[in-house]
Amino acid sequence: MTVAKKKGRPPIDLREKVSDILTHTEPLGPEALSPIRHYRRAVAANSGLNNYIDDHLSGTSHYPAIKAQHMGHLRRLVLANLIETFERFIKELAAVCIDQLSRFVTDDRYNTFTAKGNEIVAHFEAGSIGKALCESDTWLSNDQINQRFRKLLAPSGNDPWDDYLLPARNQGKKGPLKEVQEKRAAILAILWQIRHNLTHNSGVLTGSDSMKFRALTRRLVEKDQQLVPSEVDLRYVTRFLSETADDINRRVATQLAELLGAIHGDGPSLFDPAVKAQELANIFDLKITVATVPAEPVNPP
């Protein structure tokens, strides 16, 4: 009796197939030219994803326990992406500041960025010195963000900017907003650690994670548990990060405009303040004044 030979699977070049992922893309929208608009678009996409899946499962035949399991996993992914989107916003904001200042200021304010030569070469195709310096760095702690922006937006190379975007209790200028900004920094520190947990441990709270969260929240956090964020959790995180992004966007825009106004005062022929004010207004999506010349943002087509 003749036994038919089983056909094996055709050979597949998995390296090629994995590389093909990089061709499955779509162009960025016009909002990518503005860090804050880019951030808002990504937040809306995350909220839309969660709501779309939840709405389309409601009223259908399914096992509630299985739905809860899948939605828990989806919301972990959305939560991680919300925090990563905020990090990207901060990074893009710094890149804008570098691009605006590097044309006119050549002191050591850029030395706080740690990109090495090979990393700069790899990212220089972006056509932006700001992106080349910022894209390789991580921005996952309040201290990093404070240090980099205080140096980058310094009135001079020797004296750092006197503001802290995310101040601790012993940092920053006193004023009515100081307490609000301190609370914001403390909340963000928790989210940075949640992002670390989701990225490296898929939401499983290890003993080390639990200890770090206990220190940050001052409450008991059980180990050997898995994070299962709720829809309400995502709503509060979205609100917090959006309010924080708007605040940082405004403060950075104001300081950058002041610096460029001072630069124009020292060298009026360097740029047209009306053109520069309009450029910044579009980037920051705010009314901006440069050298006493105001401009309102114009949305891209």
Coordinates of C-alpha atoms in Angstrom, one line a residue:
M1 CA 0.0 0.0 0.0
T2 CA 1.3 3.4 -0.9
V3 CA 1.2 6.1 1.7
A4 CA 0.8 9.6 0.3
K5 CA 3.5 11.9 1.6
K6 CA 2.2 14.8 3.7
K7 CA 2.9 18.2 2.2
G8 CA 5.0 20.4 4.4
R9 CA 4.4 24.1 4.8
P10 CA 6.0 26.1 2.1
P11 CA 9.2 27.8 3.3
I12 CA 8.6 31.4 4.6
D13 CA 11.2 34.0 5.1
L14 CA 10.1 35.3 8.5
R15 CA 12.7 38.0 8.5
E16 CA 11.1 39.4 5.3
K17 CA 7.6 39.0 6.7
V18 CA 8.5 40.9 9.9
S19 CA 10.2 43.6 7.9
D20 CA 7.1 43.9 5.8
I21 CA 5.4 45.4 8.9
L22 CA 7.3 48.6 8.3
T23 CA 5.6 49.0 4.9
H24 CA 2.1 48.8 6.4
T25 CA 1.8 52.5 7.1
E26 CA -0.3 55.5 6.4
P27 CA 0.7 59.1 6.2
L28 CA 0.4 61.4 9.2
G29 CA -2.3 64.0 9.1
P30 CA -1.8 67.7 9.1
E31 CA -2.2 67.7 12.9
A32 CA 1.3 66.2 13.2
L33 CA 2.7 69.6 12.5
S34 CA 1.5 70.7 16.0
P35 CA 2.5 68.7 19.0
I36 CA -0.7 69.6 21.0
R37 CA -3.0 68.9 18.0
H38 CA -1.1 65.6 17.4
Y39 CA -1.6 64.7 21.0
R40 CA -5.4 65.5 20.9
R41 CA -5.9 63.4 17.8
A42 CA -4.2 60.4 19.3
V43 CA -6.2 60.7 22.5
A44 CA -9.4 60.8 20.5
A45 CA -8.3 57.7 18.6
N46 CA -7.8 55.8 21.9
S47 CA -11.1 56.9 23.3
G48 CA -12.8 56.0 20.0
L49 CA -11.3 52.5 20.0
N50 CA -12.4 51.7 23.5
N51 CA -15.9 53.1 22.9
Y52 CA -16.3 51.4 19.5
I53 CA -15.6 47.9 20.8
D54 CA -17.6 48.4 24.0
D55 CA -20.6 49.8 22.1
H56 CA -20.6 47.1 19.4
L57 CA -20.4 44.3 22.0
S58 CA -23.3 45.7 24.0
G59 CA -26.6 44.1 23.1
T60 CA -24.9 41.1 21.4
S61 CA -24.8 37.5 22.5
H62 CA -21.7 37.0 24.5
Y63 CA -20.4 35.6 27.8
P64 CA -20.0 38.6 30.2
A65 CA -16.9 37.0 31.8
I66 CA -15.2 36.6 28.5
K67 CA -16.1 40.2 27.4
A68 CA -14.7 41.5 30.7
Q69 CA -11.5 39.6 30.1
H70 CA -11.0 41.0 26.6
M71 CA -12.0 44.5 27.6
G72 CA -9.6 44.4 30.5
H73 CA -6.8 43.6 28.1
L74 CA -7.9 46.3 25.6
R75 CA -8.0 48.9 28.3
R76 CA -4.5 48.0 29.5
L77 CA -3.3 48.6 25.9
V78 CA -5.3 51.9 25.7
L79 CA -3.9 53.1 29.1
A80 CA -0.3 52.4 28.0
N81 CA -0.9 54.2 24.8
L82 CA -2.4 57.2 26.5
I83 CA 0.7 57.6 28.6
E84 CA 3.1 57.0 25.7
T85 CA 1.2 59.6 23.6
F86 CA 1.8 62.1 26.4
E87 CA 5.5 61.2 26.3
R88 CA 5.6 61.7 22.6
F89 CA 3.9 65.1 23.0
I90 CA 6.6 66.2 25.4
K91 CA 9.3 65.0 23.0
E92 CA 7.7 66.8 20.0
L93 CA 7.4 70.0 22.1
A94 CA 11.1 70.0 22.9
A95 CA 11.9 69.3 19.3
V96 CA 9.9 72.4 18.2
C97 CA 11.8 74.5 20.8
I98 CA 15.2 73.3 19.5
D99 CA 14.2 74.0 15.9
Q100 CA 13.1 77.5 16.7
L101 CA 16.1 78.4 18.9
S102 CA 18.9 76.7 17.1
R103 CA 18.7 79.1 14.2
F104 CA 19.6 82.0 16.4
V105 CA 21.2 80.6 19.6
T106 CA 24.3 78.5 19.7
D107 CA 25.2 78.2 23.4
D108 CA 25.3 75.0 25.6
R109 CA 21.5 74.8 26.2
Y110 CA 21.4 71.8 23.8
N111 CA 24.0 69.8 25.8
T112 CA 21.3 68.4 28.1
F113 CA 20.2 66.0 25.3
T114 CA 22.0 62.7 25.2
A115 CA 21.7 61.7 21.6
K116 CA 25.0 60.2 20.3
G117 CA 26.5 60.8 16.8
N118 CA 25.2 57.5 15.4
E119 CA 21.7 58.2 16.8
I120 CA 21.7 61.7 15.3
V121 CA 22.7 60.3 11.9
A122 CA 20.0 57.7 12.1
H123 CA 17.3 60.3 12.9
F124 CA 18.6 63.2 10.8
E125 CA 16.5 62.2 7.9
A126 CA 13.6 63.8 9.8
G127 CA 15.0 67.1 8.5
S128 CA 14.9 68.6 12.0
I129 CA 17.8 69.1 14.4
G130 CA 15.2 69.0 17.2
K131 CA 13.9 65.6 16.2
A132 CA 17.4 64.3 15.7
L133 CA 18.3 65.3 19.3
C134 CA 15.0 64.3 20.9
E135 CA 13.7 61.2 19.2
S136 CA 16.3 58.9 20.7
D137 CA 15.8 60.0 24.3
T138 CA 13.2 58.8 26.7
W139 CA 11.1 61.3 28.6
L140 CA 9.7 59.2 31.4
S141 CA 10.3 61.1 34.6
N142 CA 9.4 64.5 35.9
D143 CA 13.1 65.3 36.7
Q144 CA 14.1 64.6 33.1
I145 CA 11.4 66.9 31.7
N146 CA 12.2 69.7 34.2
Q147 CA 15.9 69.6 33.6
R148 CA 15.7 69.6 29.8
F149 CA 13.2 72.3 29.5
R150 CA 14.7 74.6 32.1
K151 CA 18.0 74.4 30.2
L152 CA 16.5 74.6 26.8
L153 CA 14.3 77.6 27.5
A154 CA 16.8 79.4 29.7
P155 CA 17.0 83.2 29.2
S156 CA 20.8 82.7 28.7
G157 CA 23.1 79.7 28.6
N158 CA 24.2 80.3 32.3
D159 CA 20.9 80.9 34.0
P160 CA 18.2 78.2 33.7
W161 CA 14.5 79.0 33.2
D162 CA 13.1 79.7 36.6
D163 CA 10.0 77.6 36.0
Y164 CA 9.6 73.8 36.5
L165 CA 7.0 72.3 34.3
L166 CA 6.4 69.5 36.8
P167 CA 7.7 70.8 40.2
A168 CA 8.3 68.9 43.3
R169 CA 7.6 70.6 46.6
N170 CA 10.9 72.3 46.8
Q171 CA 10.9 73.5 43.2
G172 CA 9.4 76.2 41.2
K173 CA 8.0 79.7 41.7
K174 CA 5.6 80.4 44.5
G175 CA 2.1 81.4 43.4
P176 CA -1.5 80.4 43.3
L177 CA -0.8 77.6 40.8
K178 CA 2.1 76.1 42.6
E179 CA 0.0 73.6 44.6
V180 CA -1.9 72.6 41.5
Q181 CA 1.3 72.0 39.6
E182 CA 2.8 70.0 42.5
K183 CA -0.2 67.7 42.6
R184 CA 0.0 67.3 38.8
A185 CA 3.6 66.3 39.0
A186 CA 2.8 63.7 41.8
I187 CA 0.0 62.2 39.7
L188 CA 2.2 62.0 36.6
A189 CA 4.9 60.2 38.6
I190 CA 2.3 57.4 39.3
L191 CA 1.4 57.2 35.6
W192 CA 5.1 57.0 34.6
Q193 CA 5.4 54.0 36.8
I194 CA 2.1 52.5 35.5
R195 CA 3.5 52.9 32.0
H196 CA 6.7 51.1 33.0
N197 CA 4.6 48.3 34.5
L198 CA 2.4 47.9 31.4
T199 CA 5.3 48.0 29.0
H200 CA 7.7 45.6 30.9
N201 CA 5.3 43.4 32.9
S202 CA 2.0 43.6 30.9
G203 CA 0.2 44.9 33.9
V204 CA 1.3 42.2 36.3
L205 CA 2.2 43.8 39.7
T206 CA 5.4 42.3 40.8
G207 CA 6.8 42.7 44.3
S208 CA 9.1 45.5 43.0
D209 CA 6.2 47.2 41.3
S210 CA 4.0 47.0 44.4
M211 CA 6.7 48.6 46.5
K212 CA 7.2 51.5 44.1
F213 CA 3.5 52.1 43.8
R214 CA 3.1 52.0 47.6
A215 CA 5.8 54.7 47.9
L216 CA 4.1 56.9 45.2
T217 CA 0.5 56.5 46.3
R218 CA 0.9 56.0 50.1
R219 CA -1.5 53.1 50.0
L220 CA -1.4 49.3 50.0
V221 CA -0.8 47.9 46.5
E222 CA -1.0 44.1 46.5
K223 CA 1.6 42.2 44.5
D224 CA 0.9 39.2 42.2
Q225 CA -2.2 41.0 40.9
Q226 CA -2.9 42.2 37.3
L227 CA -4.1 45.7 36.5
V228 CA -7.6 45.7 35.1
P229 CA -8.4 49.4 34.3
S230 CA -12.0 50.3 34.0
E231 CA -13.7 52.7 31.6
V232 CA -13.9 55.3 34.3
D233 CA -10.1 54.9 35.0
L234 CA -9.4 55.7 31.4
R235 CA -11.7 58.7 31.5
Y236 CA -9.9 60.2 34.5
V237 CA -6.4 59.5 33.0
T238 CA -7.5 61.1 29.7
R239 CA -8.8 64.2 31.5
F240 CA -5.7 64.5 33.7
L241 CA -3.2 64.1 30.8
S242 CA -5.1 66.4 28.5
E243 CA -5.2 69.1 31.2
T244 CA -1.5 68.6 31.9
A245 CA -0.7 68.8 28.1
D246 CA -2.6 72.0 27.7
D247 CA -0.9 73.6 30.7
I248 CA 2.6 72.6 29.5
N249 CA 1.8 73.6 25.9
R250 CA 0.8 77.1 27.1
R251 CA 3.8 77.6 29.5
V252 CA 6.4 76.4 26.9
A253 CA 4.8 78.5 24.2
T254 CA 4.8 81.7 26.4
Q255 CA 8.5 81.2 27.3
L256 CA 9.6 80.4 23.8
A257 CA 7.8 83.5 22.5
E258 CA 9.5 85.7 25.1
L259 CA 12.9 84.3 24.1
L260 CA 12.3 84.9 20.5
G261 CA 11.1 88.4 21.2
A262 CA 14.3 89.1 23.1
I263 CA 16.3 87.7 20.2
H264 CA 14.4 89.9 17.8
G265 CA 15.1 92.9 20.0
D266 CA 18.9 92.2 19.8
G267 CA 18.7 91.5 16.0
P268 CA 15.6 92.9 14.3
S269 CA 16.8 91.7 10.9
L270 CA 16.9 88.0 12.0
F271 CA 13.2 87.4 11.3
D272 CA 9.8 89.0 10.8
P273 CA 8.0 89.0 14.2
A274 CA 4.6 88.8 12.4
V275 CA 5.6 85.7 10.5
K276 CA 7.2 84.1 13.5
A277 CA 4.2 84.8 15.7
Q278 CA 1.9 83.2 13.2
E279 CA 4.2 80.2 12.9
L280 CA 4.2 79.7 16.7
A281 CA 0.4 80.3 17.0
N282 CA -0.2 77.5 14.5
I283 CA 2.3 75.1 16.2
F284 CA 1.0 75.6 19.7
D285 CA -2.6 76.2 18.7
L286 CA -2.7 79.4 20.9
K287 CA -2.7 83.1 20.5
I288 CA 1.0 84.0 20.5
T289 CA 2.8 87.4 20.7
V290 CA 6.3 87.8 19.5
A291 CA 8.0 91.2 19.9
T292 CA 4.6 92.9 20.6
V293 CA 3.1 91.3 17.4
P294 CA 0.1 89.0 18.1
A295 CA -1.2 86.1 16.0
E296 CA -4.1 83.7 16.2
P297 CA -3.8 80.1 15.2
V298 CA -5.0 79.1 11.8
N299 CA -6.1 75.5 11.4
P300 CA -4.4 73.6 8.6
P301 CA -6.7 72.5 5.7

